[in-house]
XYZ file of C-alpha atoms in Angstrom:
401
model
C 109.428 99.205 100.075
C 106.696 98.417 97.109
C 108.943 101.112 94.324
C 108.815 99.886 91.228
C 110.859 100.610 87.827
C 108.974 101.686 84.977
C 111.659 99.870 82.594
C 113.697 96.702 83.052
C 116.451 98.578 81.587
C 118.594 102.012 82.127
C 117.057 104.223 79.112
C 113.298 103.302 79.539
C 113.667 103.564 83.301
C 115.571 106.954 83.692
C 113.945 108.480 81.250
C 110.754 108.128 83.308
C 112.549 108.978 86.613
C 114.193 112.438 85.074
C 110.654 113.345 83.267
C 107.737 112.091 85.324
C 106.208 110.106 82.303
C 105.853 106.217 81.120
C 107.463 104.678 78.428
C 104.279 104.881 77.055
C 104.629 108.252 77.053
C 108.542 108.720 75.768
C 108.778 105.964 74.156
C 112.797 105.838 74.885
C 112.882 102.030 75.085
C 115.651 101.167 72.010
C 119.204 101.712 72.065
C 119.157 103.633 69.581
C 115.952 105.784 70.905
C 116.150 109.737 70.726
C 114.984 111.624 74.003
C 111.775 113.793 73.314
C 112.788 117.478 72.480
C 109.338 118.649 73.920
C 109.649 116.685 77.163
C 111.143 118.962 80.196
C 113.083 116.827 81.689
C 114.269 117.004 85.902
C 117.324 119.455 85.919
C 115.453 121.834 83.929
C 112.725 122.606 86.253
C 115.443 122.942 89.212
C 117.621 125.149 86.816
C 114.916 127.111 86.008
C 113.557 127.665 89.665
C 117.612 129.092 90.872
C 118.865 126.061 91.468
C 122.589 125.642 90.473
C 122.736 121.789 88.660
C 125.166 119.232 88.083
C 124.927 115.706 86.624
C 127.909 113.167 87.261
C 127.700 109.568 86.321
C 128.826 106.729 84.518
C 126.732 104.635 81.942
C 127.144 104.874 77.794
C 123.509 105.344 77.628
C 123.160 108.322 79.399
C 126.423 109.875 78.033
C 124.213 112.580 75.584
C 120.748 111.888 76.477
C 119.949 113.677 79.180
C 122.633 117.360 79.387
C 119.754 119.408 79.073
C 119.243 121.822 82.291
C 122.922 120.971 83.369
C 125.110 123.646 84.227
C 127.813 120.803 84.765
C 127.380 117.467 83.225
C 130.236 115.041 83.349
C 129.069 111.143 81.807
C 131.495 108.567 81.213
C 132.572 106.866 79.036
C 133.209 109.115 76.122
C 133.209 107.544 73.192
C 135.422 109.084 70.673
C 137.064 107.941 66.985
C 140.734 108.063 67.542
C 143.826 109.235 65.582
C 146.497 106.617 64.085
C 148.927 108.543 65.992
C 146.920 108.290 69.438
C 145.890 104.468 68.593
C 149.612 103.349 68.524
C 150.721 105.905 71.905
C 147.337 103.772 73.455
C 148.572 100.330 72.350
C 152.232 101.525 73.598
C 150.963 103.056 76.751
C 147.616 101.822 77.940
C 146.896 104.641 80.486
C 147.647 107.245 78.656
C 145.008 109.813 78.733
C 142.416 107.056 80.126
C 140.026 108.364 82.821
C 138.726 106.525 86.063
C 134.948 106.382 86.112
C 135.278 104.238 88.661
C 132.186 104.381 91.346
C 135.425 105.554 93.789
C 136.047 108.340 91.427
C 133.122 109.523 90.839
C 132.100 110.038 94.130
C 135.248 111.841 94.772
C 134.185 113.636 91.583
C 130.491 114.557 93.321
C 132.639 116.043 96.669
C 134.468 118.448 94.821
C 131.440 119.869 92.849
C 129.672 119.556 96.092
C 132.762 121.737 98.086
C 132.728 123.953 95.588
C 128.637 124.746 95.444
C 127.877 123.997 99.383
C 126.872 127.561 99.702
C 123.842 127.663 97.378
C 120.861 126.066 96.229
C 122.192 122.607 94.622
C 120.861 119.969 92.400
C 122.588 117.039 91.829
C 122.222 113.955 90.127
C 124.975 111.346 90.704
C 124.592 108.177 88.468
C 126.733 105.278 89.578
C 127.198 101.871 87.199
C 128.028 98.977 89.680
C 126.400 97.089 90.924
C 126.322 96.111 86.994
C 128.127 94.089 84.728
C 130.908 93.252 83.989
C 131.368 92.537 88.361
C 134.228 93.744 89.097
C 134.395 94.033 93.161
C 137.647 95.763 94.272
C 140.064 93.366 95.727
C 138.726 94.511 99.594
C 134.805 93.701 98.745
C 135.576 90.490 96.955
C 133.510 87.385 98.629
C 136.610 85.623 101.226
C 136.031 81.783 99.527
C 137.689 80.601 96.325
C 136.494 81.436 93.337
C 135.357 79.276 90.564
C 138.011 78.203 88.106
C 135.770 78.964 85.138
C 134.867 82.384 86.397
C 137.746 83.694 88.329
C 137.275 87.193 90.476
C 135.732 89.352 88.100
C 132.451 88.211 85.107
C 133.915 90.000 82.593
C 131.055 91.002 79.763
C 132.655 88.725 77.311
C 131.057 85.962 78.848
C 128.046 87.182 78.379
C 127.312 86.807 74.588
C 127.699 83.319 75.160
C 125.454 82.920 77.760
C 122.941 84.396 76.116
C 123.498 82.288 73.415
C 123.410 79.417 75.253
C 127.079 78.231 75.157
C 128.229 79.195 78.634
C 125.942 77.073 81.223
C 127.346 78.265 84.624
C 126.783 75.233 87.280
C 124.688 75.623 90.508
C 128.347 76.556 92.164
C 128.994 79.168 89.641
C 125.355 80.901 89.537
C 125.729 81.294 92.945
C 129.430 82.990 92.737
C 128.262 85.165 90.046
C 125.516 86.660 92.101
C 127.879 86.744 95.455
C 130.208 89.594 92.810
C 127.562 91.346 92.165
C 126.257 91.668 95.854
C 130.316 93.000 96.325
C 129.231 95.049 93.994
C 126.422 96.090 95.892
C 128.365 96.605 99.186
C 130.976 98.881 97.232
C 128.761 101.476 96.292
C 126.963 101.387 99.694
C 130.273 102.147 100.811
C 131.129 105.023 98.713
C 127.180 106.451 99.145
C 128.175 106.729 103.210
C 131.419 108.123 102.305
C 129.238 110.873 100.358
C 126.732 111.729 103.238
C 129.879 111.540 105.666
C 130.894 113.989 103.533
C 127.779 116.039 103.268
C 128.008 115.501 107.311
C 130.928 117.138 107.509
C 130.258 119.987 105.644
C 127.084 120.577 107.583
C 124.888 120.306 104.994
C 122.752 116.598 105.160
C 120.642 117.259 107.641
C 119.111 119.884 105.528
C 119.118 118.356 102.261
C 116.798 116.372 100.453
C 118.283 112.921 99.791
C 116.636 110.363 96.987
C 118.232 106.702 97.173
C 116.871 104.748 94.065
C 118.227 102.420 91.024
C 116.785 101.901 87.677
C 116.055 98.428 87.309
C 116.859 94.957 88.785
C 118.789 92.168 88.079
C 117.721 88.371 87.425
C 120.271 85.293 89.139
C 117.919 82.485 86.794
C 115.086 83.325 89.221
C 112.836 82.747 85.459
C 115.717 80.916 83.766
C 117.535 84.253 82.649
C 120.638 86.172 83.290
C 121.177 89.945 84.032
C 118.802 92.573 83.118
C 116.597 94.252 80.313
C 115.152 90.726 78.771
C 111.704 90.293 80.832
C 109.448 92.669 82.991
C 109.234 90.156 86.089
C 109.929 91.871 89.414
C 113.462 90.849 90.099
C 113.750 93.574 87.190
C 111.361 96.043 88.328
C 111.193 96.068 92.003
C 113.745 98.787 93.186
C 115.196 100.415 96.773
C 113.289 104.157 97.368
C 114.690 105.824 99.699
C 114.140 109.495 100.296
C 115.748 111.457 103.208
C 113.607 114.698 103.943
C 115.048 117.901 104.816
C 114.735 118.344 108.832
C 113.306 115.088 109.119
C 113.660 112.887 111.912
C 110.666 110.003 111.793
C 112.022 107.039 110.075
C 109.554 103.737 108.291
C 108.771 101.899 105.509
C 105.742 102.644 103.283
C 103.642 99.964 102.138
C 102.194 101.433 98.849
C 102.839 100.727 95.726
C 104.704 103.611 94.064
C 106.414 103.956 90.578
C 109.788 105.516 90.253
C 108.077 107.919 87.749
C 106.619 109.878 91.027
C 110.681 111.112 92.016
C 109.851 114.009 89.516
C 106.273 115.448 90.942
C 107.577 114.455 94.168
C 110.737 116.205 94.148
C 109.439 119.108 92.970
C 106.245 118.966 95.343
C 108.843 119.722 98.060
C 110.753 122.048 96.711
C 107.663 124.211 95.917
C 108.013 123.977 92.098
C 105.238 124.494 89.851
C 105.073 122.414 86.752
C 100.980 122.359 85.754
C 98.425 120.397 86.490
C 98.488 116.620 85.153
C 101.704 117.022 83.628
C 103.429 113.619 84.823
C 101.915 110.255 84.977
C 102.206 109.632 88.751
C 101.180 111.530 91.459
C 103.372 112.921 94.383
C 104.076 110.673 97.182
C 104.317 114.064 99.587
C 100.847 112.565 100.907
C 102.110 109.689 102.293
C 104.294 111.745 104.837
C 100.456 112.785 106.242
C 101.235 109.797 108.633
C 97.530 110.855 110.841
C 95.810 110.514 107.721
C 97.857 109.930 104.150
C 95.885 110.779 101.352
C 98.253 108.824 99.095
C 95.639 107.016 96.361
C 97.538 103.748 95.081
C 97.436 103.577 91.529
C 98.111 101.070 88.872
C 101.986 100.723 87.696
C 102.530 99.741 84.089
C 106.707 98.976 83.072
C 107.479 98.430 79.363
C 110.328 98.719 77.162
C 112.589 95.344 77.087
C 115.427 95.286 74.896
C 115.877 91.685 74.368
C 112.885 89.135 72.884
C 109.103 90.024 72.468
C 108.381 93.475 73.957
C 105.547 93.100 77.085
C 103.635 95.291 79.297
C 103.489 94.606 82.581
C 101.121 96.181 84.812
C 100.563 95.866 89.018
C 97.935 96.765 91.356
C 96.006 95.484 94.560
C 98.783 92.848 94.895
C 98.297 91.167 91.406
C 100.556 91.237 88.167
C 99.470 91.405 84.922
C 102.079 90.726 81.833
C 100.842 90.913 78.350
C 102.967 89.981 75.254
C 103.324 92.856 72.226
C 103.789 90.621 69.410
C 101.307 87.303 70.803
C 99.168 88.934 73.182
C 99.719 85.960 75.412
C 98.453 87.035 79.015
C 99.949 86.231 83.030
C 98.777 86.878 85.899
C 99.980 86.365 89.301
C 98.656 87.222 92.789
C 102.216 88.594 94.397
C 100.579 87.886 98.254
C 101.387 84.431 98.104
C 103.276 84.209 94.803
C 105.720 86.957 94.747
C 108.616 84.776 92.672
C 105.267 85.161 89.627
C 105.630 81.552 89.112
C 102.482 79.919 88.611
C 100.571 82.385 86.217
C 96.419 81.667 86.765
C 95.511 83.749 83.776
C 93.171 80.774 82.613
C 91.297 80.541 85.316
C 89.854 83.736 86.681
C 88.487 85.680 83.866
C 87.085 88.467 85.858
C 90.373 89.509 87.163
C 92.063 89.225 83.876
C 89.223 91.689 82.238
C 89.971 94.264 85.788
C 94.052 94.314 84.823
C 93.135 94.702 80.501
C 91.023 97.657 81.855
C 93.543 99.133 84.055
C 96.166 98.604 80.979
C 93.521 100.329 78.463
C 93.105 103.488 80.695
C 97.071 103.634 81.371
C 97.172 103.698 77.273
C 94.123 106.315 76.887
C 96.486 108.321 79.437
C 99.713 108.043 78.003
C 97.998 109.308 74.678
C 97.123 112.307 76.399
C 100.666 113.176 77.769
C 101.887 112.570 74.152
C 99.881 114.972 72.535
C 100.943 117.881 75.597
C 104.367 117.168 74.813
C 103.983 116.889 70.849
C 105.467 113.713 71.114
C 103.925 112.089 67.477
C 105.959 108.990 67.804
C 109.493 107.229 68.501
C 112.523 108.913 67.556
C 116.279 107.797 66.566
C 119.858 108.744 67.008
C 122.232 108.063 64.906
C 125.461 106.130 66.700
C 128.738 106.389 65.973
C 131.348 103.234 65.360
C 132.673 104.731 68.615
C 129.320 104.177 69.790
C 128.365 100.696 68.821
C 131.674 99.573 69.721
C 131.382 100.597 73.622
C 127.747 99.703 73.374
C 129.183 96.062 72.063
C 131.608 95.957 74.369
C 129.110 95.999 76.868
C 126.882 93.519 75.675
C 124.142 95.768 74.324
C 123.959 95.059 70.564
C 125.526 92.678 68.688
């Protein structure tokens, strides 16, 4: 129940989830950020160790990042440049050739590949968008009370270019119908997850499978004065669900450490018996904690990184307290999350012991993260080039400008 996203935003986050590293270490944390070519990522290992792989999802950032170790890899959407001829059949007929990525569809997508592979070894990675802007419930998970004339039933990403620029000021009223989409959102996808193990019920194949249940990052309702995601590394960004679902399993709890969603790699691969080196990933396996007589689980210090919008900031937790530091001022928080877990009343000017403990912690994270770069030959950031195709979806969805 204490997971935590190493990112406050898709790229920086999965990238650590699919390799086992920080941001500190990939240093994925720009839209326009190249994946590490040295860097094994997740579906290799499993490929690699028999396992037959497939990757399913929907989010532009993700589209041609991450392929590598797929047998089947199937991201949406596709950006493409398009043909005069094809631009006036799509104006003409708006369907035509245009695919549902819905989360509804690509669930339905992940039961086929599933029917088709039941009888092996499997690894799959299912990546659904919602809950995420723009929220768009369907019509049966909408919230039952009017909605608000300004907003309607769907926050469309339109709106949000003005918001951030100030010129869209939802009321009280409309903050808290915006947030009641997106927890439709939220109750859509739990839907179509338990229509997926119903599935994998059916085909008598859950109760032996290993199940992971996690999301990348957060989303802020104003809680600090903001909107949406990727803009600030305070915990309604960070703090995620982490759920895993062992093979022949029946003991059910909640752990109390604090765990960073970096550990899914060693810890996947922990229990599937796959070797990968010593010190290779920059969290430890969490198979420990499952040592319920005696877990030998060591709590270690989280750092998350990698905003996209305003001054970039570390943020680093342990024993309870939360330490943010600014990149570009250096201006320090710190909050004690036992009895200030909404991080509003920072006390970094008045204990200065505590404030030297978290710099310390944040130095040896850094010293680490060095290390991993120079196993992985990873001598600094590295860019894509995007397409017009590209920026347009990626403006379309409110990522750049």
């Amino acid at each position: 129940q204490n997971a935590v996203s190493e990112g406050p935003w898709t790229l920086p986050a999965i990238s650590s989830i699919m390799t086992g590293v920080s941001p500190l270490v990939h240093l994925a944390t720009e839209v326009r950020s190249a994946f590490p070519k040295g860097l094994p990522v997740l579906a290799e290992y499993m490929r690699k160790d028999g396992y037959k792989t497939a990757g399913i999802g929907h989010n532009p950032h993700l589209v041609d990042r991450f392929y590598r170790g797929f047998q089947f890899y199937r991201f949406f959407p596709q950006p493409r440049p398009i043909g005069v001829g094809e631009f006036v059949i799509r104006r003409t007929f708006p369907r035509w050739r245009k695919v549902d990525h819905s989360t509804a569809a690509l669930t339905t997508k992940a039961i086929r590949w599933i029917n088709t592979n039941r009888k092996r070894d499997f690894f799959m990675w299912l990546h659904y968008f919602d809950p995420h802007m723009p929220y768009t419930p369907p019509g049966s998970f909408l919230p039952e009370r009017k909605p608000s004339p300004r907003i309607g039933k769907k926050y469309q990403h339109s709106v949000i270019h003005t918001l951030r620029a100030g010129l869209f000021v939802p009321t009280t009223s409309e903050r808290e119908w915006i947030k009641e989409l997106y927890l439709s959102e939220v109750q859509y996808v739990d839907d179509q997850i338990g229509r997926l193990m119903n599935e994998l019920k059916k085909k008598q194949i859950y109760d032996r499978s290993l199940i992971i249940l996690t999301s990348d990052h957060g989303e802020e309702f104003w809680e600090h004065g903001g909107f949406e995601h990727a803009h600030t590394v305070y915990n309604e960004l960070l703090r995620v669900p982490l759920i895993i679902k062992l093979p022949e399993f029946s003991h059910k709890g909640r752990m109390e450490p604090l765990v960073p969603t970096s550990a899914i790699l060693p810890t996947l691969l922990d229990l599937c018996g796959i070797r990968s080196g010593p010190h290779a990933f920059s969290s430890s396996s969490l198979v420990s904690l499952w040592n319920f007589d005696d877990p030998l689980f060591k709590e270690e210090p989280v750092i998350s990184t990698g905003q996209l919008y305003f001054d970039k900031k570390f943020s680093l937790q342990f024993n309870g307290m939360k330490y943010i530091r600014n990149h570009v001022t250096n201006r320090e928080e710190l909050y004690d999350l036992r009895s200030d877990p909404s991080e509003q009343v920072s006390f970094a000017g008045h204990d200065p012991e505590k404030l030297e403990e978290m710099r310390s912690f944040l130095r040896e994270k850094q010293r680490g993260a060095l290390g991993l770069q120079s196993r992985y030959h990873i001598q600094g950031p590295v860019q894509i080039e995007l397409t017009p195709a590209d920026l347009e979806m990626l403006r379309s969805l409110g990522y750049v400008q």
